[in-house]
PDB file of C-alpha atoms in Angstrom:
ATOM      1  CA  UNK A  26     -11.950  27.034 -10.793  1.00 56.00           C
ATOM      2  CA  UNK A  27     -14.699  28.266  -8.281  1.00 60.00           C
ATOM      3  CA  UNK A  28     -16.733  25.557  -6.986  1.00 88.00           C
ATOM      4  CA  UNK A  29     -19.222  28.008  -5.374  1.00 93.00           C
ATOM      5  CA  UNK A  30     -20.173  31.306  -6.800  1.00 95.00           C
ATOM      6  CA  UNK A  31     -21.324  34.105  -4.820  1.00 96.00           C
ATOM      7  CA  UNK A  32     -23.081  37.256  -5.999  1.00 96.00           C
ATOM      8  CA  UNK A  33     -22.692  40.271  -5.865  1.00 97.00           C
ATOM      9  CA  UNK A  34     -19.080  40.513  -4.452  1.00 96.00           C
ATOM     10  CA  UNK A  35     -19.658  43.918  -3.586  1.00 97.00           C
ATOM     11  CA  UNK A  36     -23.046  46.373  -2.705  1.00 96.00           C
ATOM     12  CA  UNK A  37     -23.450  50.061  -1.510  1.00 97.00           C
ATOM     13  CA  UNK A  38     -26.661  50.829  -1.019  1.00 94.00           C
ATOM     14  CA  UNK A  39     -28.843  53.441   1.354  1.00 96.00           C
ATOM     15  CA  UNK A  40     -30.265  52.321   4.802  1.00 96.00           C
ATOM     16  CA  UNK A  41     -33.259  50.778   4.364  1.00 96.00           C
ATOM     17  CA  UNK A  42     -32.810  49.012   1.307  1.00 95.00           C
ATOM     18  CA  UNK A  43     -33.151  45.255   1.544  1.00 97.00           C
ATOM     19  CA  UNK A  44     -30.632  43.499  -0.353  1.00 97.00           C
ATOM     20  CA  UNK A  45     -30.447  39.427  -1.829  1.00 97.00           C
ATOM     21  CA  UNK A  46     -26.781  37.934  -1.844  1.00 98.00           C
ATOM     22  CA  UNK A  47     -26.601  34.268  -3.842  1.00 97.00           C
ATOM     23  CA  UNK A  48     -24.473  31.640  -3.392  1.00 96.00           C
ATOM     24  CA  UNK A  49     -24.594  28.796  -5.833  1.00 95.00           C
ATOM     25  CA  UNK A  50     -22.534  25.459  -5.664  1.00 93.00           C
ATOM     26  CA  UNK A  51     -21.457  25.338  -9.533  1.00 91.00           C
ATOM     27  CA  UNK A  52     -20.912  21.465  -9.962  1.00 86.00           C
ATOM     28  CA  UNK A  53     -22.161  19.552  -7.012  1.00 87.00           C
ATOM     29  CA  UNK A  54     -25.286  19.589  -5.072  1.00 87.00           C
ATOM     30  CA  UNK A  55     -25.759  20.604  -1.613  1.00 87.00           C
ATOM     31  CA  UNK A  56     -28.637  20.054   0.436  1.00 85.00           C
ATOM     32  CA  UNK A  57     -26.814  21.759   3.008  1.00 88.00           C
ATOM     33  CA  UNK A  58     -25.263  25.387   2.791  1.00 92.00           C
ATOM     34  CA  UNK A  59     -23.631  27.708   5.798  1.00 94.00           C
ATOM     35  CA  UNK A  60     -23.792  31.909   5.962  1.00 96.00           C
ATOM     36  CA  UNK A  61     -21.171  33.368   7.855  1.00 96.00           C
ATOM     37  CA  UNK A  62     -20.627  37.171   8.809  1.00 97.00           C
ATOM     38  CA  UNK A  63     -17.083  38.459   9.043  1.00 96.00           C
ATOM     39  CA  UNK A  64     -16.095  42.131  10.503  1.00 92.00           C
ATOM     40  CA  UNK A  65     -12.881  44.074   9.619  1.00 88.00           C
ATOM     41  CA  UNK A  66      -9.516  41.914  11.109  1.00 86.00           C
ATOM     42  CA  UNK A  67     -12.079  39.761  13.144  1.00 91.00           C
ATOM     43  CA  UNK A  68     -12.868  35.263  12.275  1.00 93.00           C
ATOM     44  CA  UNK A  69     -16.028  34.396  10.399  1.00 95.00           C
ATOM     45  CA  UNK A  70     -19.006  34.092  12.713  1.00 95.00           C
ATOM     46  CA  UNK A  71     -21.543  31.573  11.903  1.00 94.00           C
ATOM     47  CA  UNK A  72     -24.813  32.733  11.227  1.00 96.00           C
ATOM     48  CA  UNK A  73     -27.261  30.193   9.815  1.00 95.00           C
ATOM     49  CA  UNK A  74     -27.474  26.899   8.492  1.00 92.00           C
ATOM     50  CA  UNK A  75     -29.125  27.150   5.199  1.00 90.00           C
ATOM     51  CA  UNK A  76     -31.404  23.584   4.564  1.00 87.00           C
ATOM     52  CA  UNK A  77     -32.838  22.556   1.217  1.00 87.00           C
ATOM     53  CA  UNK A  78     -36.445  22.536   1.203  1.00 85.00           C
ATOM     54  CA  UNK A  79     -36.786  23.209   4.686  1.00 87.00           C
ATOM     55  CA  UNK A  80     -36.002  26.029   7.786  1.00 90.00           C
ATOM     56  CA  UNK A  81     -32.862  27.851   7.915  1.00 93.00           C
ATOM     57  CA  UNK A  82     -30.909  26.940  11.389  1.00 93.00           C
ATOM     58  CA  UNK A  83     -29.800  30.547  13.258  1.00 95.00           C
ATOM     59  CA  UNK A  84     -26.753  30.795  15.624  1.00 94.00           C
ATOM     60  CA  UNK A  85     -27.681  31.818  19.022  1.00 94.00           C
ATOM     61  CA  UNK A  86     -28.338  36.235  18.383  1.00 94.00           C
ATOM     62  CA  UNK A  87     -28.747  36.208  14.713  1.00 95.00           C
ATOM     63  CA  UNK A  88     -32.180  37.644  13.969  1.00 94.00           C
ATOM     64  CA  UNK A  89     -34.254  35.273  11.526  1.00 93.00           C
ATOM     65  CA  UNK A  90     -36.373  38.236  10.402  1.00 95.00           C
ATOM     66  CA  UNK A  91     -33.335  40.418   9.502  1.00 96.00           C
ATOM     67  CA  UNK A  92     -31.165  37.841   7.643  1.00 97.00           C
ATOM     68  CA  UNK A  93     -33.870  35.550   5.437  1.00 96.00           C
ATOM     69  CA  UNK A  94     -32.418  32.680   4.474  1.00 95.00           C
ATOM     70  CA  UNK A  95     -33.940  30.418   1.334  1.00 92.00           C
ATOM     71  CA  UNK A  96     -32.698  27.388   0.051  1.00 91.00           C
ATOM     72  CA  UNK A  97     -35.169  26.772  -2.805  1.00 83.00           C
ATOM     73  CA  UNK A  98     -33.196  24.142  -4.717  1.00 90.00           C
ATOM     74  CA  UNK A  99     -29.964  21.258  -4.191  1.00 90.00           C
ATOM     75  CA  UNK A 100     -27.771  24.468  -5.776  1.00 92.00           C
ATOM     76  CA  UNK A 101     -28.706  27.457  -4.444  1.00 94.00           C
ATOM     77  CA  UNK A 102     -29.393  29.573  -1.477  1.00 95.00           C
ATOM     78  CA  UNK A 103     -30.367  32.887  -0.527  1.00 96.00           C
ATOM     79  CA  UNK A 104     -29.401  35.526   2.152  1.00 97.00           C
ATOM     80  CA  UNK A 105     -31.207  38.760   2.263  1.00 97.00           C
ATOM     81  CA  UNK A 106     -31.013  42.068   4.609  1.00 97.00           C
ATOM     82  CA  UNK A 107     -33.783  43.365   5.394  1.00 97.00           C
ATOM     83  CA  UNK A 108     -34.309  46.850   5.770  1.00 96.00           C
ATOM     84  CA  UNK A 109     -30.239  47.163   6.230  1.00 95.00           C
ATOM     85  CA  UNK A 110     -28.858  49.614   8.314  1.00 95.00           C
ATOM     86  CA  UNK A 111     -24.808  50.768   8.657  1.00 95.00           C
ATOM     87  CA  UNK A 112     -24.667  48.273  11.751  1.00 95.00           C
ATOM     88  CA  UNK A 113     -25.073  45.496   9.191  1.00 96.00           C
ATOM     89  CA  UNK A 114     -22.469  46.489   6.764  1.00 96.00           C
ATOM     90  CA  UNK A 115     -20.091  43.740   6.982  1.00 96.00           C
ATOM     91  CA  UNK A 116     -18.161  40.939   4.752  1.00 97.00           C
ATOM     92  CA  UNK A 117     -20.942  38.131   3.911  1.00 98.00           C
ATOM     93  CA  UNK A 118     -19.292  35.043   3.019  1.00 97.00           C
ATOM     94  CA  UNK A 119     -21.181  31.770   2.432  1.00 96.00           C
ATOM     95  CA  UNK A 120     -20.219  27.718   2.426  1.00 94.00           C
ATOM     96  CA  UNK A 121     -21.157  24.678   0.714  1.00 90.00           C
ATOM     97  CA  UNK A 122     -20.344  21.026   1.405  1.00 81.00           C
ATOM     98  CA  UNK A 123     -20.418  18.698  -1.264  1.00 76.00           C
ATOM     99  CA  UNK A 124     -21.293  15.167  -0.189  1.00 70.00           C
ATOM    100  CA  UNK A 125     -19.753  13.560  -2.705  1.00 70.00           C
ATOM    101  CA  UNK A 126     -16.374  14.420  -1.218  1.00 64.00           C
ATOM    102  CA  UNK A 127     -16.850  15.249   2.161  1.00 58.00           C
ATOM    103  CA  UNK A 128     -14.244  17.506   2.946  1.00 66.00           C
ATOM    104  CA  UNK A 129     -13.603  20.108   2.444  1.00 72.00           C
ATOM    105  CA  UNK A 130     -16.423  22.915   2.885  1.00 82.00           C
ATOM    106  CA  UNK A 131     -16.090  25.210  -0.445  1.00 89.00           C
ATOM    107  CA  UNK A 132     -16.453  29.069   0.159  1.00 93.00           C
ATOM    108  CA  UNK A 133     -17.811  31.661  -2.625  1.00 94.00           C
ATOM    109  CA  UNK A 134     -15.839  35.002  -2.714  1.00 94.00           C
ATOM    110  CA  UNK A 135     -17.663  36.791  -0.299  1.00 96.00           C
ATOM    111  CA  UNK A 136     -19.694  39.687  -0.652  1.00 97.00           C
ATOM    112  CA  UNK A 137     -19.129  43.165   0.951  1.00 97.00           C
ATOM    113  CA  UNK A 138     -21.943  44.977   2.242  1.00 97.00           C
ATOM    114  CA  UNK A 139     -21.699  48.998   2.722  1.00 96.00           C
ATOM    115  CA  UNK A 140     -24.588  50.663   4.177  1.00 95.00           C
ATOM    116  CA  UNK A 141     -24.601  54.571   3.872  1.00 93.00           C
TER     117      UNK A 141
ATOM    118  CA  UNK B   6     -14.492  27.714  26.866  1.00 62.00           C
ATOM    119  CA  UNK B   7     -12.690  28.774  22.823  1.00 72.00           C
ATOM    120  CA  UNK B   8     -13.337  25.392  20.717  1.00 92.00           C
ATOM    121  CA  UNK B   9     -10.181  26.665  18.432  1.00 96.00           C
ATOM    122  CA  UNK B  10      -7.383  28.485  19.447  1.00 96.00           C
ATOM    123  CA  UNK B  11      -5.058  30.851  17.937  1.00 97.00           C
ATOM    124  CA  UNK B  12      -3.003  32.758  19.942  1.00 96.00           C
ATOM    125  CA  UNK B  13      -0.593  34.510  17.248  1.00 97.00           C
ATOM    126  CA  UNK B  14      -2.439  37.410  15.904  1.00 95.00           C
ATOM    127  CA  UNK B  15       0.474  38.251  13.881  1.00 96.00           C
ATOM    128  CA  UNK B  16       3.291  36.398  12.322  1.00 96.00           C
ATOM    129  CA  UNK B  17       6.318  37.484  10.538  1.00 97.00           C
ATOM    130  CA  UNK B  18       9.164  34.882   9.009  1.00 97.00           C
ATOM    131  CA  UNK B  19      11.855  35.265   5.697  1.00 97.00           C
ATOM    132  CA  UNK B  20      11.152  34.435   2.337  1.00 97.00           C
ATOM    133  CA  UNK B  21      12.481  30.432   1.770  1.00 97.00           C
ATOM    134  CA  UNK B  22      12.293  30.079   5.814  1.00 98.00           C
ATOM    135  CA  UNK B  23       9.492  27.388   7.267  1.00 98.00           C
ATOM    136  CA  UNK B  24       6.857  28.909   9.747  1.00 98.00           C
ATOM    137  CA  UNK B  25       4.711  27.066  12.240  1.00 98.00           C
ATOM    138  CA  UNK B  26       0.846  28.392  12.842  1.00 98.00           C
ATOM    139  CA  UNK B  27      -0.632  27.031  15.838  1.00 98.00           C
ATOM    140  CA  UNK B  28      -3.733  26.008  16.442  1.00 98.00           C
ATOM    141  CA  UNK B  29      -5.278  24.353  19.535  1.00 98.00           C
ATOM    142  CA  UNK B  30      -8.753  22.656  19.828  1.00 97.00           C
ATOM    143  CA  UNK B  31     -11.442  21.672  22.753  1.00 96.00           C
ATOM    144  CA  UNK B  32     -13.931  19.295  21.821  1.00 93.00           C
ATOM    145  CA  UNK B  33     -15.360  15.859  23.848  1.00 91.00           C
ATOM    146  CA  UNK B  34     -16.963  14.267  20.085  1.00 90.00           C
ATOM    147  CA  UNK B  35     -14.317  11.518  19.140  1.00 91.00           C
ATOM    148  CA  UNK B  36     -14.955  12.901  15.387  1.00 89.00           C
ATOM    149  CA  UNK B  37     -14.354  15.791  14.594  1.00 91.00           C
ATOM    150  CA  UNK B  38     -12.690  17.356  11.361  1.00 91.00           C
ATOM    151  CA  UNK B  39      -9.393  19.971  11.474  1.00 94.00           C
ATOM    152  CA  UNK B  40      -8.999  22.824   8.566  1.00 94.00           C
ATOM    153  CA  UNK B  41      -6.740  25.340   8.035  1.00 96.00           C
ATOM    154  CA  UNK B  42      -7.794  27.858   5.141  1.00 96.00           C
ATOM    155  CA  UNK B  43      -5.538  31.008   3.901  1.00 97.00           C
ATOM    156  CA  UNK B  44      -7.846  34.388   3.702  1.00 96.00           C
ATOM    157  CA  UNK B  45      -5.929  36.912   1.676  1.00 96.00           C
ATOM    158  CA  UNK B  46      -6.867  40.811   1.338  1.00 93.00           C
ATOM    159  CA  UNK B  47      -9.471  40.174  -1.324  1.00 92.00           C
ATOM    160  CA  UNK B  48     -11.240  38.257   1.020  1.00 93.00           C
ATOM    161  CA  UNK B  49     -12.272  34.659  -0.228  1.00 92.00           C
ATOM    162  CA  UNK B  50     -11.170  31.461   1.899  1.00 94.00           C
ATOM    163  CA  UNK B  51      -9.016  29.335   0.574  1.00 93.00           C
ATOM    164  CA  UNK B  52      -8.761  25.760   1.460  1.00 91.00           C
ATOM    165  CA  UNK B  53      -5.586  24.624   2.590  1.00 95.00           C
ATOM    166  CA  UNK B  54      -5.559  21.143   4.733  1.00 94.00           C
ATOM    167  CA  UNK B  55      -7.343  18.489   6.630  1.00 92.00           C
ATOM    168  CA  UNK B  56      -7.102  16.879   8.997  1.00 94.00           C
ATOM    169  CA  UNK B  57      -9.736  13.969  10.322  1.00 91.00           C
ATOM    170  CA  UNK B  58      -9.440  13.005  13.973  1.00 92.00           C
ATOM    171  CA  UNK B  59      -9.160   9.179  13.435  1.00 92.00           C
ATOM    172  CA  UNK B  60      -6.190  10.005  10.579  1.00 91.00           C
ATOM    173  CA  UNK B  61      -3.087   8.105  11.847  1.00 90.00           C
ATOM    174  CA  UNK B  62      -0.404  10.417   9.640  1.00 94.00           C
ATOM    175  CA  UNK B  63       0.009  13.925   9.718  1.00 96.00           C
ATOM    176  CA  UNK B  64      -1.974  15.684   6.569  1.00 95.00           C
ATOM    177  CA  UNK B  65       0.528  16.653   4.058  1.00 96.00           C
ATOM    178  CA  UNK B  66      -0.630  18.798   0.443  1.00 95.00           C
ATOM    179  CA  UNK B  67       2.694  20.209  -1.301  1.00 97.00           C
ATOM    180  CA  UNK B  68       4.118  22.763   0.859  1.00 98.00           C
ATOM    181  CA  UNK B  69       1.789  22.557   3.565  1.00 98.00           C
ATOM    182  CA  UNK B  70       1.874  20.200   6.454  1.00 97.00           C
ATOM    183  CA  UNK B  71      -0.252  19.995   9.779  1.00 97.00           C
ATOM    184  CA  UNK B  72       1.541  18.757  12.912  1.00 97.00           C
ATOM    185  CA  UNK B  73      -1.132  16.738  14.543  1.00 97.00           C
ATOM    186  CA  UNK B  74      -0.875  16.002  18.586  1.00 96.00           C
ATOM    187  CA  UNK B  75      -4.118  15.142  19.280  1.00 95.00           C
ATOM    188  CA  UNK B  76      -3.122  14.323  22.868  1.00 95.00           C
ATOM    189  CA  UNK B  77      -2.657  17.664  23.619  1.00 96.00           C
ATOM    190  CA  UNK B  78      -5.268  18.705  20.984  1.00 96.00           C
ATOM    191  CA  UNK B  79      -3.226  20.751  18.085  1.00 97.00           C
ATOM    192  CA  UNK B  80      -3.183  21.027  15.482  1.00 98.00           C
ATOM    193  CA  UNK B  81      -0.456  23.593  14.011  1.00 98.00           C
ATOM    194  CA  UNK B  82       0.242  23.941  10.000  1.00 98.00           C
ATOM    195  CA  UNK B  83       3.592  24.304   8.792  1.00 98.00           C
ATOM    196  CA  UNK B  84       4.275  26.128   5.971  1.00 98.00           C
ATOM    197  CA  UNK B  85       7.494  25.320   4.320  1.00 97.00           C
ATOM    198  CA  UNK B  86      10.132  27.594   1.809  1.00 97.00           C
ATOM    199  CA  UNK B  87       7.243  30.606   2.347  1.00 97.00           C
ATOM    200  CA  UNK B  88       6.785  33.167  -0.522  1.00 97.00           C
ATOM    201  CA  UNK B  89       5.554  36.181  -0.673  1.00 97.00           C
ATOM    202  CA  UNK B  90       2.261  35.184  -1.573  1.00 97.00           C
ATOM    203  CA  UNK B  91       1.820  33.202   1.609  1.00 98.00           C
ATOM    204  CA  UNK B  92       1.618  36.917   3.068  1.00 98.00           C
ATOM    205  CA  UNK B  93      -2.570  36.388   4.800  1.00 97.00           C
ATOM    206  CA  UNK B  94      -4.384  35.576   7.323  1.00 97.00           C
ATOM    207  CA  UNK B  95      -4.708  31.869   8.201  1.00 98.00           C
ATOM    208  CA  UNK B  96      -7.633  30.666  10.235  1.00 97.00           C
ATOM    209  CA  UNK B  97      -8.183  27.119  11.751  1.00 97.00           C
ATOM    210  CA  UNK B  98     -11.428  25.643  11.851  1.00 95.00           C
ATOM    211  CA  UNK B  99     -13.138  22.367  13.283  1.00 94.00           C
ATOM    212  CA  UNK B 100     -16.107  20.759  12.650  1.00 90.00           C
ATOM    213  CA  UNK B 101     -17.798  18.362  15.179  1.00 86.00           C
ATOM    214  CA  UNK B 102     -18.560  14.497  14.371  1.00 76.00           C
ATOM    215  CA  UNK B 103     -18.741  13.744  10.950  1.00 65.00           C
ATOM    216  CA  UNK B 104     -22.503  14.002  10.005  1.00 59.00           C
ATOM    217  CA  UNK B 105     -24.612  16.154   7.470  1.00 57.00           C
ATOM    218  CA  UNK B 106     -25.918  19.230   7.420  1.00 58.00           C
ATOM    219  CA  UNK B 107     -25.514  21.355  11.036  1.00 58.00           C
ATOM    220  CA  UNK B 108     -23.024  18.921  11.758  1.00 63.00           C
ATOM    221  CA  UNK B 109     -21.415  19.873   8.831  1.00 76.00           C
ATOM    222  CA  UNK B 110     -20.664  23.753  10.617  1.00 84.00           C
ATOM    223  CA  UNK B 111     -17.403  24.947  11.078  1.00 90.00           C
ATOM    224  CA  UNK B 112     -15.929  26.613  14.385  1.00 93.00           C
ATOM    225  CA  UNK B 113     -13.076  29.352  13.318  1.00 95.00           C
ATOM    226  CA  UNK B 114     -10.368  30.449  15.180  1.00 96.00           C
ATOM    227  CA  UNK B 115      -9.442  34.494  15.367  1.00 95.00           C
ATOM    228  CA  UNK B 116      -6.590  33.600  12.472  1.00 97.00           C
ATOM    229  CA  UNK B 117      -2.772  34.447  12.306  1.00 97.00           C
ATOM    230  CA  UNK B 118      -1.714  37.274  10.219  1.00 97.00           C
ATOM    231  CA  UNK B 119       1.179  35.986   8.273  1.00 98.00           C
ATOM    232  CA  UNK B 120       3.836  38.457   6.779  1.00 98.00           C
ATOM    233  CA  UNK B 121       6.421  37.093   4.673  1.00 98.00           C
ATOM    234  CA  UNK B 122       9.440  39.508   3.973  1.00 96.00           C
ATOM    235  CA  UNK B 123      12.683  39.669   1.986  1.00 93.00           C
TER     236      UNK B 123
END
């Protein structure tokens, strides 16, 4: 079964809305979880490293102030748009490591954002 | 300089036939950690198979195998007797040195389309 849950799988909302995407590790804790952005037929691009109790870590041109990241306990973390806009409707799929078993990285389903 | 490597974008091969996926890797940290995960059109990344850089055999789970030559740094999966649910994309990924947290990132390729037909 899913080792990291990820919600919602899917949102359409208008531009300007800010929206929250979860991702929980089900089972295991992780002090450490990863957000990646993934565009139609294009890889998963790393945007932030998502630190328990402490700063997210952003990839070189991801903008901390559009993509807030919180990782307020050892099981889950946060992502939310800010004000989106249609440029940021995209496939949002986030990581966790469990560091009980080190490898490998468990994803959640991935959430797919539609901005109108 | 790419840290991973893919340069199928597309891959076709017969139901019951073996395919090869490659994957090459640039990287100066002795440590470092290979994956290859299956994406399929719903979208959620499936883990496949790893492979650490200080492993002395080839990773092997079921019908999946990775040809590791890390002298010339690749790392290419094999799939064996494909079905038609192999049909996805495949990305390989690599993280750098074996710590915690940003160490932890992974580095995907652009990923293989695989089609598997009749």
């Amino acid at each position: 079964g899913a080792v990291v849950s990820q919600h919602p799988s899917r949102v359409i909302c208008k531009s300007g809305t800010s929206v929250k995407i979860e991702c929980r590790s089900l089972d295991f804790q992780a002090t450490t979880m990863f957000w990646y952005r993934q565009f139609p037929k294009q890889s998963l691009m790393l945007m932030a490293t998502s630190n328990e109790g402490s700063k997210a870590t952003y990839e070189q041109g991801v903008e901390k102030d559009k993509f807030l990241i919180n990782h307020a306990s050892l099981t889950l973390s946060t992502l939310t748009v800010t004000s989106a806009h249609p440029e940021d409707s995209s496939f949002y799929i986030c990581s966790a490591r469990d560091q009980r078993a080190p490898q490998p990285q468990h994803f959640g389903d991935g959430t797919r954002l539609s901005i109108l | 300089a790419q840290k991973i490597t893919q340069t199928q974008p597309g891959m076709f091969v017969q139901e019951k036939e073996a395919v090869t996926l490659d994957c090459t890797y640039d990287t100066s940290d002795p440590s470092y950690g290979l994956f290859w995960y299956k994406q399929p059109s719903s979208g959620e990344m499936i883990f496949l198979i790893y492979q650490g850089s200080y492993d002395q055999q080839n990773a092997t789970e079921g019908r999946y195998s990775l040809n590791f030559q890390k002298a010339r740094k690749s790392a290419n999966l094999v799939i064996s007797a494909s079905q038609l649910g192999d049909s996805a994309m495949y990305f390989c990924a690599m993280r750098e040195g074996y710590g915690t947290g940003t160490a932890s990132k992974l580095t995907f390729g652009t990923g293989t389309r695989l089609q598997v037909t009749l």
